[in-house]
């Protein structure tokens, strides 16, 4: 029996092209309708919409479904149950938006369907990724010659950079970790702060360095690593610093810590998922002072730069260490004289996500990136001022785009958050900050306007009424 690969496999080639064009126009229309509707949409999807997703369940049909029907199902049931991220009132997690140029690039990237593993598979994807990595390095003020990888997010960026750290430290100790693994290897100490992001611990676990096998340095009231509490460091130590705490936005005091760590020969890694981008703004750059002395950095394109999911970036001062940790060889993988992405990141076949990074950064330029940092941070300050003026406690120093607010007791705060989420004007999540239950407001989207802030504040204050 032959299996029909698609409902159109029996059509002549010209008709296939026509059907495909018609389908893509419908998809583009559906996408634009979705965007035009963003202002009216509840940020959290309505429970009825989530329940209606059951229409997309069920067994795989024995035969084909027309692409038009597939698209119709997706738009009818999928679109209403999405979380509204394209507008400016989603303040959950650290959710960037997606810049128009990055979105348009993403449509093209999906159409091109390039494999960004090797230059020979996509000169466009590999060239643009290389250019984008260089732009990121420059924007973040990192040393020339730094190597990089475009990955799916900061978790994988932490993983990738820490794999380079593991490689470098063990190579110095005469051990080839890629060839021989970790059993019997000389021990490495990993130093993190009490406020290390969970993704760094996950990366350490994946690398065999252990989520719990870390030395934790105490932090201050903003979650900054205490420079006066650093343990003894040496050339077998990876020290993980943080630029931008997920709750408070605070930065570890890199200018005080890095010279000490460098003198001791430790490898300094920076988790700067969003905070590192503050270095693009003359107004906020001072927070990132000292982080340029590190050996590796992890950051996200899909947070502050608003590149859209998924886009993370790993950067390693000693490009050779990254390459030696990540390279892959096989007789059929034809390598040219170009930088081959598969030699710098954990994946082989991969989406050409560097193209969206290139497009988003090209559309912003340096001043556009600085403007996102400055505008979102000023929106965060406005939230803090108004909530404070209304009698609520802001738990952090609002240094960049993160605000933590308590509405009173833990119960009242959680109740208020639930009401805000259910009402739908905006969306904020909860956290526990140094023993206090709080609401997190993360202003990370290019799309957030002053009007969005005022509408959201009104919804928050209303929800906080008993
Ligand atoms: C400081 C920090 N590190 C790492 C991450 C993980 O990033 P991703 O979800 O892109 O993997 C986050 C996410 O918010 C973060 O704030």
Short mmCIF file of C-alpha atoms and ligand atoms in Angstrom, two decimals, residues 93-95 152-158 195-200 242-247 271-275 298-303 309-312 402 440, ligand 1:
data_model
loop_
_atom_site.label_atom_id
_atom_site.label_comp_id
_atom_site.label_asym_id
_atom_site.label_seq_id
_atom_site.Cartn_x
_atom_site.Cartn_y
_atom_site.Cartn_z
CA UNK A 93 7.99 35.89 34.35
CA UNK A 94 10.43 37.92 32.21
CA UNK A 95 8.38 37.93 29.02
CA UNK A 152 17.05 28.28 22.69
CA UNK A 153 17.20 30.34 25.86
CA UNK A 154 19.28 31.33 28.86
CA UNK A 155 18.99 27.86 30.37
CA UNK A 156 20.76 26.37 27.35
CA UNK A 157 23.08 29.37 27.20
CA UNK A 158 24.11 28.67 30.81
CA UNK A 195 19.96 33.64 44.75
CA UNK A 196 21.30 31.61 41.82
CA UNK A 197 18.65 31.15 39.14
CA UNK A 198 17.26 27.62 38.93
CA UNK A 199 18.41 27.37 35.31
CA UNK A 200 22.07 27.53 36.35
CA UNK A 242 24.22 37.05 38.19
CA UNK A 243 23.40 40.19 36.24
CA UNK A 244 19.72 40.81 36.92
CA UNK A 245 17.94 38.86 39.65
CA UNK A 246 14.68 37.39 38.34
CA UNK A 247 12.77 38.87 41.30
CA UNK A 271 23.96 34.50 34.13
CA UNK A 272 22.71 37.71 32.58
CA UNK A 273 19.50 36.43 31.04
CA UNK A 274 18.04 39.91 30.85
CA UNK A 275 20.09 42.22 33.08
CA UNK A 298 24.57 33.68 29.16
CA UNK A 299 21.78 35.93 27.99
CA UNK A 300 18.47 35.89 26.16
CA UNK A 301 17.28 37.41 22.94
CA UNK A 302 13.68 36.60 23.85
CA UNK A 303 13.67 38.70 27.01
CA UNK A 309 10.88 32.73 21.26
CA UNK A 310 13.17 30.99 21.23
CA UNK A 311 16.46 32.80 21.38
CA UNK A 312 19.29 32.54 23.91
CA UNK A 402 11.43 44.38 37.98
CA UNK A 440 6.17 40.22 40.43
C1 LIG B 1 18.37 35.34 35.68
C2 LIG B 1 17.77 34.29 34.78
N1 LIG B 1 18.51 33.29 34.35
C3 LIG B 1 18.03 32.33 33.54
C4 LIG B 1 16.71 32.34 33.13
C5 LIG B 1 16.20 31.24 32.24
O1 LIG B 1 15.93 31.73 30.97
P1 LIG B 1 15.20 30.87 29.84
O2 LIG B 1 13.81 30.69 30.32
O3 LIG B 1 15.31 31.70 28.62
O4 LIG B 1 15.91 29.57 29.71
C6 LIG B 1 15.88 33.36 33.56
C7 LIG B 1 14.46 33.40 33.20
O5 LIG B 1 13.71 34.25 33.61
C8 LIG B 1 16.42 34.38 34.41
O6 LIG B 1 15.70 35.42 34.83
#
